[in-house]
Amino acid sequence: MDSARNRIHELTTALNEHNHRYYVLNAPSISDYEFDQMMKELEALELAHPELADPNSPAKRVGGDITEKFEKVKHKYPMLSLSNTYNREEIIEWESRLHKGLGAGTDLFSSVEIEYVMELKYDGLAISLTYENGKLVRGVTRGDGETGEDITANVRTIRSIPLQLRGNHPGEFEIRGEVFMPRAEFERLNRERAANGEEPYANPRNTAAGTLKQQDSGEVAKRKLDCFLYYVYAQDVTYNNHFEAISHAADWGFKTPPSDLRYIEKTSSVDGIMAFIEHWDKERHNLPFEIDGVVVKVNRYAQQEELGLTAKSPRWAIAYKFKAETVSTLLHKITYQVGRTGAITPVANLEPVSLAGTTVKRASLHNADQIEKHDIREGDFVYVEKGGEIIPKVIGVDTSRRKEGSLPHSYIAQCPECGSSLVRREGEALHYCPNENGCPPQIKGKMEHFISRKAMNIEGMGSETISGLYDHGLLRNVADIYDLRESQLLGIEFTVSDEFGENPKKRSMQEKSVQNLITGIETSKQVPFERLLFALGIRHVGETVAKKLARHFKTIDALAAASFDQLIEAEEIGDKIAQSIQDWFAAADNRSIIERLRSAGLQLEVSAEEAGASSDKLKGLTFVVSGLFQHFSRDGIKANIESNGGKVSGSISKKTSYVVAGDNMGPEKRKKAEELGVPVIDEQAYRGMVEG
Ligand code: IVH
């Protein structure tokens, strides 16, 4: 037994080492044959002694574990996206925003030095990996940014992701990167599919996405995915910038971009950034994988922290996107869609054309101005472009192919669904159907939004149920949902169509689905106020804004009664949002909906727990906060300290009572705190102080 254990250990160590040499360093030191022999021996030993098999055994690389359902995992830090730029001017603007953000410009002679790290923007899928004591414990997809799916079994099959780290790595940390399918593997797969008479896959990105979501990790192992790592979140580190984090990650065994191939570079100037962009714009087609741009990041953590994040993306990083591919095709007809908010979107119905690997039949025309500006007409040959977005767009007309006698397109004046006259508010690009509470797609769309997962999350109800209940006259607005009774629902018939809105089939509601629906509705009455506020679908009140409003005003009555000036006093609320809120509450229909929701017992104010979060527990104490926190934003933790009676200071001195340290706090600060004997506590200890 002991000899088996020893041999398994020996083989594991050797295979991990050879794996790293082969897949990360590209420098194998044994033949494939020898590697396979060792792997076979390990597999046989693990089969004979299952109790000795490690979940991170290199034998797991070939997969075999089946995941029935991927567990949802909430990210420690949201997985954000990046804001995009497309030209030098936008890079210059970003650069000057950074300088402003970092305090330059307040006096003429001051300027801060900012160092940038430039990387490739790999065209794949974001992944978050967690390591504990040097072992991979979890791999999670981006999901919606807040919550992803645990795909660890699949991640283990990606050879360039280490299962066991080497060197002097942090005890517990998270590292993020991009999983992608190399071009050669994509082409191999498609050749294989063609030989089997199957449709080819559209592009490497989608194929990688589909692969990662396979339930059988054995299937994943067969498709050679790869991964570059691009960000580290760790505590107690010896470096204070991103570039060093990446080079340390390479020492720990990760595949990180090599400097000698110029996959990653540092610069301190816009010219340096542009040189990197120009190099890769030309060279990108020669890379063994696809990229859709480059990413520029502020190197120093202290500066990253000071610049902070917006709701969607970090201010300290930006993507530069390369120009997308375009084709030309015939525009048959312009049709119009009415969205949940009443926004009208013109749609180009095209002669199908192949673009960036997919077949395109429809494209967005954006709005009336775009159609007028490019003088886009039915019967024209138009240029269609596909960027990162799923829906391609029409960007211009090939006027040389215009037919004689063609007429400029005249934009509709009436709603295609309900016939109301369209309006266009000043300063806005889109036409709207104003019949908010009477136009079918708006009513249905509002209800779909209301019941959606991030809003009221009503289980047992979907867009087909809504459509069906609407057609039977049982639903006209969201308050009607709470008047639905079992007897009305039993046996009710509605139509289900396929994803293209075709092949309608009749279905009727049976006892079980009625029960589910009634329970779902009942449960939703406990959904917190902030989500109800989001669910109402007030224009410009998204999830984040709803949260801020709920925290600021605490009750729906206070929000409804707030003046314009009181509204814009709240954090992140500008003129546009304030106006929209006032308009919404001014409408009698909406006020009556609120009253009906109140009678139904929904949460129209923040819970007592949330409302009374203030104390004087921290009275007399001064805090310095640094790094990234899990439970709080940077402003959030400061506000929390203050609302509990404490003071917040920007720099560590003898007067500091505590330093609250998050991830990626620079070592200088820790050293300073130690020198002055100031205790450094983590976020959990802080929460213990205020909550305990
Ligand atoms: S950094 C907090 N670096 O692009 C920093 N992202 O549009 C966030 N991506 O979801 C990302 N290459 O999946 C970063 N070198 C790179 C990247 C990269 C590709 C992806 C990433 C992200 C998306 C943002």
XYZ file of C-alpha atoms and ligand atoms in Angstrom:
716
model
C 0.000 0.000 0.000
C 2.737 2.404 0.992
C 4.637 1.568 -2.137
C 1.523 2.379 -4.202
C 1.175 5.663 -2.360
C 4.826 6.505 -2.984
C 4.658 5.592 -6.635
C 1.484 7.654 -7.141
C 3.220 10.587 -5.517
C 6.301 10.140 -7.687
C 4.287 9.894 -10.896
C 2.074 12.832 -9.947
C 5.054 15.081 -9.300
C 6.798 14.024 -12.496
C 3.681 14.343 -14.663
C 2.872 17.780 -13.254
C 6.402 18.854 -14.064
C 6.332 17.488 -17.616
C 2.895 18.907 -18.173
C 4.171 22.355 -17.182
C 7.187 22.001 -19.458
C 5.057 20.907 -22.379
C 1.965 23.100 -22.140
C 3.180 26.221 -20.361
C 6.850 26.530 -21.253
C 6.607 24.853 -24.667
C 9.808 23.007 -23.832
C 9.206 19.270 -23.285
C 12.098 17.232 -21.941
C 10.704 13.726 -22.526
C 8.980 12.123 -25.509
C 5.205 11.914 -25.841
C 5.572 8.160 -25.584
C 7.334 8.311 -22.228
C 4.727 10.781 -20.987
C 1.883 8.487 -22.047
C 3.508 5.492 -20.362
C 3.770 7.331 -17.070
C 0.178 8.526 -17.374
C -1.047 4.991 -18.039
C 0.805 3.713 -15.006
C -0.756 6.413 -12.827
C -4.230 5.705 -14.178
C -3.825 2.001 -13.449
C -2.612 2.671 -9.897
C -5.478 5.058 -9.189
C -7.946 2.542 -10.532
C -6.523 -0.130 -8.233
C -6.409 2.243 -5.222
C -9.282 4.695 -5.637
C -8.827 5.858 -2.030
C -5.428 7.292 -2.990
C -6.628 9.244 -6.015
C -6.389 13.003 -5.670
C -9.028 15.259 -7.312
C -6.083 17.203 -8.717
C -4.298 14.159 -10.064
C -2.793 14.757 -13.522
C -4.906 11.776 -14.628
C -7.937 14.086 -14.264
C -6.640 15.903 -17.336
C -8.344 13.320 -19.527
C -11.674 14.016 -17.868
C -14.469 11.561 -17.242
C -16.281 13.335 -14.392
C -19.858 14.172 -15.289
C -21.451 17.314 -13.896
C -25.249 16.987 -13.914
C -25.876 20.604 -13.139
C -23.283 23.334 -12.690
C -23.568 24.867 -9.233
C -24.005 28.627 -9.039
C -21.176 30.439 -7.287
C -21.202 34.081 -6.258
C -17.979 35.847 -7.209
C -15.905 37.324 -4.434
C -15.408 40.379 -6.643
C -17.761 40.998 -9.558
C -16.281 39.986 -12.884
C -16.484 43.263 -14.740
C -16.166 44.054 -18.381
C -13.958 46.696 -19.945
C -14.967 49.897 -21.640
C -14.013 49.951 -25.275
C -12.092 52.480 -27.336
C -11.546 52.499 -31.057
C -9.010 55.226 -31.826
C -6.101 57.261 -30.578
C -8.299 60.170 -29.472
C -10.249 57.930 -27.127
C -7.020 56.608 -25.637
C -5.852 60.186 -25.096
C -9.159 61.038 -23.427
C -8.861 58.017 -21.163
C -5.305 58.977 -20.276
C -6.320 62.486 -19.316
C -9.238 61.167 -17.246
C -6.716 59.030 -15.367
C -4.493 62.008 -14.685
C -7.473 63.984 -13.440
C -8.603 61.053 -11.346
C -5.183 60.748 -9.799
C -5.166 64.350 -8.691
C -3.069 66.001 -11.388
C -4.246 69.236 -12.887
C -5.221 70.751 -9.539
C -2.051 72.771 -9.737
C -0.238 73.560 -12.931
C 3.048 71.992 -12.044
C 1.928 68.754 -10.554
C 1.681 65.649 -12.624
C 1.589 62.008 -11.733
C 3.584 59.327 -13.415
C 1.375 56.470 -14.644
C 2.851 53.263 -15.903
C 0.722 51.090 -18.191
C 0.731 47.403 -18.893
C -0.478 46.396 -22.347
C -1.795 42.939 -23.076
C -3.642 41.143 -25.813
C -7.404 40.949 -25.576
C -7.867 37.207 -25.941
C -11.158 36.340 -27.623
C -12.509 33.626 -25.374
C -14.300 33.349 -22.044
C -13.377 34.746 -18.692
C -12.615 32.241 -15.953
C -11.966 32.696 -12.262
C -9.717 30.136 -10.566
C -9.338 29.681 -6.825
C -6.276 28.024 -5.291
C -5.856 26.894 -1.711
C -2.515 25.664 -0.426
C -1.246 25.422 -3.963
C -4.125 23.283 -5.225
C -6.799 24.226 -7.711
C -10.067 24.090 -5.785
C -12.526 25.849 -8.079
C -13.004 27.188 -11.589
C -16.003 29.446 -12.172
C -17.376 31.088 -15.327
C -18.141 34.783 -15.506
C -21.909 34.215 -15.678
C -23.691 37.537 -15.264
C -20.630 39.038 -13.581
C -22.044 38.583 -10.068
C -22.669 34.850 -10.116
C -21.038 32.235 -12.300
C -21.119 28.467 -12.670
C -18.747 25.999 -11.105
C -17.053 24.179 -13.975
C -14.069 22.829 -12.021
C -14.190 19.337 -13.539
C -13.938 20.851 -17.007
C -11.234 23.300 -16.020
C -9.053 20.440 -14.764
C -8.814 19.149 -18.325
C -7.201 22.354 -19.610
C -3.555 21.347 -19.660
C -2.066 24.818 -19.260
C -3.993 25.424 -16.020
C -1.866 24.077 -13.170
C -3.544 21.693 -10.726
C -0.657 21.918 -8.289
C 1.352 25.128 -7.998
C 5.092 25.439 -7.640
C 7.336 28.083 -6.048
C 6.440 30.606 -3.373
C 2.728 31.215 -4.016
C 0.165 32.816 -1.668
C -1.758 30.383 0.528
C -5.159 31.263 -0.814
C -5.900 33.426 -3.807
C -7.956 33.948 -6.912
C -6.603 34.353 -10.412
C -8.552 35.290 -13.512
C -7.898 34.730 -17.149
C -9.324 33.845 -20.507
C -10.040 30.349 -21.778
C -9.864 30.092 -25.556
C -9.620 27.613 -28.388
C -6.446 27.932 -30.473
C -7.076 28.360 -34.225
C -5.392 25.049 -35.103
C -7.664 23.121 -32.743
C -10.736 24.903 -34.111
C -9.751 24.018 -37.647
C -9.024 20.412 -36.679
C -12.483 20.124 -35.086
C -14.191 21.539 -38.148
C -12.314 19.214 -40.483
C -13.476 16.351 -38.306
C -17.067 17.623 -38.413
C -16.974 18.055 -42.179
C -15.721 14.483 -42.556
C -18.714 13.327 -40.496
C -21.071 15.402 -42.611
C -21.780 17.806 -39.727
C -22.251 21.582 -39.901
C -19.025 23.433 -39.092
C -18.751 25.455 -35.878
C -19.059 29.215 -36.323
C -15.976 30.561 -34.575
C -13.377 29.595 -31.947
C -14.963 31.752 -29.241
C -18.408 30.172 -29.406
C -16.901 26.737 -29.738
C -14.807 27.302 -26.609
C -17.952 28.509 -24.805
C -19.930 25.461 -25.879
C -17.070 23.172 -24.893
C -16.701 24.588 -21.391
C -20.393 23.993 -20.708
C -20.264 20.292 -21.625
C -21.441 18.049 -18.816
C -18.944 15.331 -19.658
C -15.435 16.529 -18.872
C -14.105 13.727 -21.067
C -15.549 15.606 -24.047
C -13.905 18.811 -22.860
C -10.556 17.058 -22.557
C -10.755 16.016 -26.214
C -10.934 19.626 -27.366
C -7.678 21.271 -26.607
C -8.651 24.467 -24.841
C -5.981 26.831 -23.590
C -5.854 29.662 -21.062
C -3.894 32.863 -20.435
C -4.056 34.423 -16.970
C -4.521 38.171 -16.650
C -5.310 39.260 -13.090
C -4.415 38.158 -9.547
C -6.323 38.870 -6.324
C -4.168 37.945 -3.327
C -3.410 39.057 0.215
C -0.046 39.589 1.892
C 1.893 39.929 -1.322
C 5.405 41.280 -1.784
C 4.709 43.182 -5.000
C 2.637 46.291 -5.555
C 1.749 46.191 -9.223
C 0.027 44.124 -11.874
C 3.065 43.403 -14.038
C 4.908 41.789 -11.168
C 1.814 39.833 -10.173
C 1.734 38.341 -13.665
C 5.416 37.470 -13.608
C 5.000 35.844 -10.186
C 2.030 33.893 -11.525
C 4.374 32.479 -14.177
C 6.704 31.302 -11.388
C 3.764 29.588 -9.688
C 3.191 27.595 -12.883
C 0.559 29.587 -14.776
C 0.606 30.301 -18.465
C 1.040 34.038 -18.680
C 1.798 36.122 -21.765
C 5.481 35.966 -22.757
C 7.296 39.328 -22.964
C 9.753 38.172 -25.605
C 6.902 37.752 -28.112
C 5.545 41.166 -27.087
C 2.302 39.622 -25.757
C 2.732 41.915 -22.747
C 4.612 45.193 -22.438
C 4.984 48.239 -20.231
C 4.988 51.882 -21.233
C 4.398 55.302 -19.709
C 3.151 57.139 -22.779
C 0.240 57.269 -25.200
C 2.764 56.812 -28.012
C 3.926 53.617 -26.381
C 0.324 52.425 -26.160
C -0.330 53.271 -29.804
C 2.852 51.504 -30.932
C 1.693 48.325 -29.188
C -1.766 48.631 -30.768
C -0.362 49.217 -34.255
C 1.991 46.298 -33.941
C -0.817 43.908 -33.026
C -3.346 45.317 -35.465
C -0.945 44.193 -38.218
C 0.320 41.022 -36.590
C -2.861 39.635 -35.044
C -3.609 37.335 -37.957
C -0.303 35.556 -37.374
C -1.128 34.640 -33.791
C -2.036 31.008 -33.050
C -5.282 32.226 -31.381
C -7.803 35.000 -32.009
C -7.713 38.365 -30.318
C -10.197 41.186 -30.744
C -8.053 44.012 -29.462
C -5.602 44.899 -26.750
C -6.122 45.762 -23.094
C -4.316 48.609 -21.365
C -4.098 48.572 -17.553
C -2.708 50.985 -14.993
C 0.154 49.043 -13.452
C 0.324 50.197 -9.816
C -2.277 48.794 -7.426
C -2.356 51.984 -5.380
C -3.378 53.906 -8.512
C -5.857 51.226 -9.567
C -7.440 51.465 -6.153
C -7.608 55.240 -6.247
C -9.229 55.219 -9.680
C -11.724 52.561 -8.639
C -14.564 51.027 -10.596
C -17.786 52.044 -12.249
C -20.745 49.686 -12.070
C -19.634 47.997 -15.288
C -15.873 48.276 -15.555
C -12.685 49.335 -13.814
C -11.623 52.926 -14.556
C -7.997 51.804 -14.546
C -8.258 49.519 -17.559
C -9.510 49.926 -21.069
C -9.866 47.806 -24.167
C -8.866 48.970 -27.618
C -10.910 47.083 -30.170
C -9.690 46.361 -33.659
C -11.943 47.216 -36.575
C -14.494 44.503 -37.230
C -15.004 42.547 -40.407
C -17.565 43.871 -42.948
C -19.465 42.423 -45.923
C -22.061 43.800 -48.298
C -25.479 42.290 -48.968
C -28.961 43.164 -50.209
C -31.346 44.881 -47.799
C -34.798 43.467 -48.556
C -36.979 45.267 -46.055
C -36.882 47.491 -42.997
C -39.126 46.320 -40.153
C -39.605 47.651 -36.624
C -39.505 46.109 -33.171
C -41.169 47.536 -30.091
C -39.243 46.903 -26.891
C -40.262 46.673 -23.255
C -39.716 50.383 -22.751
C -41.583 51.275 -25.947
C -38.307 51.986 -27.735
C -38.589 51.383 -31.462
C -35.694 49.566 -33.129
C -35.503 49.484 -36.906
C -34.290 46.127 -38.205
C -32.704 45.351 -41.564
C -33.944 42.088 -43.104
C -31.068 40.964 -45.280
C -30.234 38.487 -47.981
C -28.401 35.900 -45.811
C -24.657 36.410 -45.898
C -21.708 34.813 -44.167
C -19.831 37.142 -41.833
C -17.051 36.347 -39.346
C -18.087 32.709 -39.470
C -21.857 33.079 -38.926
C -24.790 33.527 -41.286
C -26.418 36.916 -40.899
C -30.077 37.524 -41.854
C -30.974 40.499 -39.733
C -29.033 43.510 -38.565
C -29.716 46.506 -36.399
C -30.263 49.892 -38.007
C -30.171 51.628 -34.602
C -32.512 54.582 -35.115
C -34.039 57.040 -37.560
C -30.963 59.292 -37.600
C -28.707 56.450 -38.648
C -31.019 55.551 -41.522
C -31.191 59.159 -42.623
C -27.494 59.852 -42.185
C -26.456 56.931 -44.383
C -29.548 57.292 -46.586
C -30.292 53.589 -46.199
C -33.084 52.408 -48.531
C -34.931 49.163 -49.074
C -33.373 47.453 -52.114
C -29.900 48.869 -51.411
C -26.714 46.877 -51.054
C -25.565 47.671 -47.535
C -22.354 47.097 -45.599
C -22.850 44.930 -42.559
C -20.359 44.728 -39.744
C -19.974 42.336 -36.898
C -18.104 43.439 -33.841
C -18.191 41.675 -30.513
C -21.967 42.047 -30.361
C -24.309 39.249 -31.249
C -26.485 41.421 -33.468
C -24.585 42.789 -36.449
C -25.153 46.315 -37.654
C -25.568 48.114 -40.961
C -22.854 50.735 -41.259
C -23.374 52.150 -44.748
C -24.617 51.790 -48.297
C -22.854 50.809 -51.508
C -24.466 53.619 -53.535
C -22.769 52.455 -56.725
C -25.197 49.522 -56.747
C -28.336 51.537 -56.004
C -31.227 50.836 -58.374
C -32.742 53.606 -60.391
C -35.963 55.031 -59.062
C -35.285 54.025 -55.441
C -36.781 56.324 -52.822
C -35.435 57.469 -49.450
C -36.865 55.431 -46.593
C -39.590 57.096 -44.610
C -39.547 56.238 -40.932
C -42.800 55.110 -39.365
C -44.861 57.642 -37.441
C -47.208 55.137 -35.778
C -46.457 52.232 -33.485
C -46.513 49.029 -35.558
C -48.172 47.200 -32.643
C -50.815 49.555 -31.279
C -51.022 52.404 -33.787
C -50.195 55.192 -31.300
C -48.295 58.176 -32.686
C -44.616 57.790 -31.868
C -42.725 60.425 -29.902
C -39.116 61.351 -29.799
C -37.898 63.161 -26.687
C -35.454 65.978 -27.092
C -31.832 64.889 -27.125
C -32.726 61.226 -27.562
C -32.025 59.140 -30.620
C -34.872 56.669 -30.328
C -38.564 56.959 -31.106
C -40.869 55.657 -28.410
C -44.406 54.422 -28.401
C -45.938 56.464 -25.567
C -48.760 54.003 -24.936
C -46.874 52.477 -22.010
C -49.827 50.791 -20.393
C -51.754 49.878 -23.524
C -49.282 48.656 -26.137
C -49.108 44.833 -26.032
C -45.330 44.264 -26.369
C -44.730 46.959 -23.760
C -47.201 45.469 -21.321
C -45.835 41.975 -21.866
C -42.253 43.208 -21.844
C -42.779 45.080 -18.573
C -44.212 41.978 -16.992
C -41.381 39.827 -18.323
C -38.943 42.203 -16.748
C -40.949 42.262 -13.509
C -40.865 38.474 -13.083
C -37.237 38.043 -14.229
C -34.597 36.483 -12.028
C -32.903 39.669 -10.892
C -36.234 41.387 -10.318
C -39.118 39.533 -8.585
C -37.835 36.112 -9.640
C -41.314 34.590 -9.939
C -40.864 30.898 -10.536
C -43.405 29.038 -12.598
C -44.009 32.050 -14.823
C -42.313 32.696 -18.155
C -42.857 34.823 -21.227
C -45.316 32.277 -22.648
C -47.431 32.268 -19.499
C -47.487 36.044 -19.555
C -48.431 36.122 -23.196
C -51.150 33.537 -22.616
C -52.610 35.254 -19.580
C -52.496 38.561 -21.425
C -54.397 37.074 -24.356
C -57.058 35.796 -21.922
C -57.372 39.268 -20.471
C -56.110 38.223 -17.048
C -53.016 40.416 -17.061
C -52.876 44.064 -18.013
C -50.265 45.281 -15.560
C -47.913 43.870 -12.945
C -50.378 44.346 -10.090
C -52.781 41.938 -11.809
C -50.276 39.151 -11.121
C -51.204 39.279 -7.440
C -54.917 38.946 -8.187
C -54.528 35.676 -10.101
C -56.528 32.815 -8.571
C -56.107 29.097 -8.989
C -59.621 28.686 -10.406
C -58.921 31.186 -13.191
C -55.723 29.454 -14.178
C -56.654 25.781 -14.254
C -57.016 24.510 -17.813
C -56.291 27.855 -19.398
C -54.929 27.461 -22.941
C -52.004 29.260 -24.483
C -49.702 28.968 -27.443
C -46.062 28.006 -27.401
C -43.836 28.788 -30.380
C -40.258 27.872 -31.147
C -37.328 30.269 -30.776
C -38.108 31.883 -34.156
C -41.702 32.582 -33.145
C -42.832 29.821 -35.499
C -44.554 26.403 -35.265
C -47.121 27.402 -32.642
C -48.499 24.612 -30.416
C -51.396 24.752 -27.981
C -50.845 23.905 -24.310
C -53.046 24.137 -21.264
C -52.179 24.758 -17.631
C -52.416 21.714 -15.420
C -52.738 21.506 -11.669
C -49.012 21.178 -11.039
C -47.967 24.227 -13.037
C -50.805 26.242 -11.517
C -49.563 25.283 -8.045
C -45.988 26.260 -8.973
C -47.149 29.560 -10.297
C -49.236 30.411 -7.231
C -46.334 29.486 -4.937
C -43.926 31.529 -7.059
C -46.184 34.559 -6.812
C -46.612 34.142 -3.069
C -42.842 33.828 -2.503
C -42.137 36.949 -4.517
C -44.000 39.037 -1.935
C -40.911 38.789 0.272
C -38.508 40.092 -2.385
C -36.595 43.062 -0.920
C -37.652 46.603 -1.743
C -34.601 47.387 -3.891
C -35.449 44.561 -6.254
C -39.094 45.522 -6.414
C -37.975 49.019 -7.328
C -35.850 47.600 -10.123
C -38.730 45.325 -11.180
C -41.088 48.261 -11.733
C -39.137 49.066 -14.890
C -38.882 52.817 -14.386
C -36.773 54.146 -17.224
C -33.075 54.524 -16.306
C -33.609 52.742 -12.984
C -31.429 49.674 -13.395
C -30.283 47.323 -10.683
C -27.568 49.547 -9.260
C -29.642 52.712 -9.331
C -32.525 50.885 -7.637
C -30.187 49.813 -4.838
C -28.926 53.343 -4.322
C -32.441 54.748 -4.324
C -33.677 52.148 -1.847
C -30.812 52.841 0.537
C -31.217 56.572 0.265
C -34.994 56.949 0.449
C -35.809 53.768 2.378
C -39.530 53.724 1.462
C -41.485 53.999 -1.752
C -43.544 56.825 -0.272
C -40.422 58.872 0.440
C -39.201 58.221 -3.088
C -42.549 59.158 -4.629
C -42.690 62.361 -2.586
C -39.078 63.416 -3.290
C -38.566 66.646 -5.195
C -36.242 66.823 -8.172
C -33.557 68.417 -5.982
C -33.906 65.778 -3.318
C -33.567 63.084 -5.954
C -30.339 64.385 -7.423
C -28.853 64.639 -3.946
C -28.785 60.848 -3.773
C -25.600 59.081 -4.809
C -25.301 58.448 -8.570
C -28.668 60.036 -9.393
C -28.434 62.590 -12.209
C -30.986 64.816 -13.961
C -32.087 62.165 -16.424
C -32.853 59.575 -13.760
C -34.504 62.112 -11.461
C -36.809 63.292 -14.247
C -37.746 59.781 -15.191
C -38.636 58.908 -11.577
C -40.767 62.022 -11.254
C -42.575 61.276 -14.507
C -43.237 57.727 -13.424
C -44.791 58.642 -10.088
C -46.752 61.478 -11.689
C -48.795 58.964 -13.700
C -52.019 57.983 -11.940
C -51.877 54.445 -13.413
C -48.517 53.872 -11.789
C -49.655 55.215 -8.422
C -52.593 52.865 -8.478
C -50.268 49.940 -9.248
C -48.216 50.830 -6.162
C -51.359 50.900 -3.999
C -52.429 47.509 -5.282
C -48.953 46.053 -4.665
C -49.130 47.485 -1.156
C -52.446 45.755 -0.472
C -51.001 42.521 -1.825
C -48.301 42.725 0.856
C -45.148 43.431 -1.186
C -42.061 45.023 0.360
C -42.326 48.743 -0.233
C -39.601 49.713 2.198
C -36.152 48.501 3.215
C -36.094 45.936 5.995
C -35.658 47.171 9.553
C -32.270 45.479 9.618
C -31.008 47.476 6.669
C -32.590 50.742 7.722
C -31.032 50.848 11.147
C -27.421 50.086 10.272
C -26.010 52.912 12.346
C -24.348 52.781 15.752
C -21.555 54.389 17.756
C -19.551 51.189 18.054
C -16.522 52.779 16.435
C -16.639 56.033 18.357
C -13.169 57.508 18.929
C -11.502 55.165 16.428
C -9.721 56.214 13.254
C -9.420 53.842 10.305
C -7.367 53.688 7.150
C -8.799 51.409 4.476
C -6.751 49.961 1.652
C -7.147 47.282 -0.970
C -10.220 45.610 -2.413
C -13.081 44.356 -0.287
C -15.560 41.643 -0.874
C -18.614 42.860 1.003
C -18.049 46.584 0.528
C -17.042 48.970 -2.202
C -14.280 51.361 -1.177
C -16.780 54.155 -0.568
C -19.109 51.654 1.036
C -16.683 50.618 3.762
C -15.866 54.255 4.472
C -19.548 55.093 4.779
C -20.014 52.093 7.033
C -17.190 53.224 9.341
C -18.697 56.665 9.544
C -22.228 55.477 10.122
C -20.914 53.456 13.043
C -19.300 56.538 14.556
C -15.704 55.999 13.359
C -13.416 58.327 11.414
C -11.711 57.567 8.122
C -8.276 58.887 7.283
C -6.274 58.701 4.075
C -2.839 57.897 5.449
C -1.420 55.803 8.252
C -0.068 57.684 11.264
C 0.410 57.121 14.979
C -3.188 58.267 15.413
C -4.566 55.477 13.245
C -6.431 52.892 15.340
C -6.725 50.219 12.646
C -5.800 49.585 9.052
C -8.478 47.529 7.306
C -6.681 45.561 4.600
C -8.363 44.043 1.571
C -6.796 42.088 -1.276
C -3.940 43.622 -3.272
C -2.986 46.147 -0.599
C 0.551 47.284 -1.323
C 3.391 46.012 0.931
C 4.513 49.597 1.695
C 1.346 50.285 3.671
C 1.656 47.071 5.619
C 5.261 47.944 6.463
C 4.303 51.416 7.599
C 1.545 50.030 9.839
C 3.997 47.571 11.362
C 6.569 50.271 12.006
C 4.029 52.407 13.805
C 2.517 49.460 15.635
C -0.922 49.979 14.068
C -2.939 46.760 13.984
C -3.868 45.542 10.494
C -7.205 43.744 10.358
C -9.014 42.094 7.479
C -12.526 42.704 6.273
C -13.980 39.864 8.313
C -12.458 41.165 11.533
C -13.846 44.597 10.698
C -17.329 43.200 10.172
C -16.965 41.402 13.467
C -16.355 44.772 15.139
C -19.485 46.430 13.776
C -21.833 43.504 13.528
C -20.756 41.369 16.480
S -8.781 42.375 -17.668
C -10.775 43.773 -14.013
N -7.224 41.449 -19.574
O -12.283 40.943 -21.933
C -10.141 43.508 -15.342
N -9.556 41.079 -19.752
O -14.379 43.072 -22.080
C -11.041 42.844 -16.277
N -10.209 39.808 -21.726
O -14.387 39.815 -19.411
C -10.491 42.124 -17.372
N -8.200 39.531 -22.545
O -12.782 38.115 -20.344
C -8.473 41.573 -19.119
N -5.717 40.685 -21.176
C -6.973 40.791 -20.716
C -8.074 40.243 -21.402
C -9.355 40.423 -20.894
C -9.479 39.272 -22.713
C -11.688 39.724 -21.630
C -12.187 39.361 -20.257
C -13.236 40.385 -19.917
C -13.478 41.045 -21.224
C -13.828 42.488 -20.991
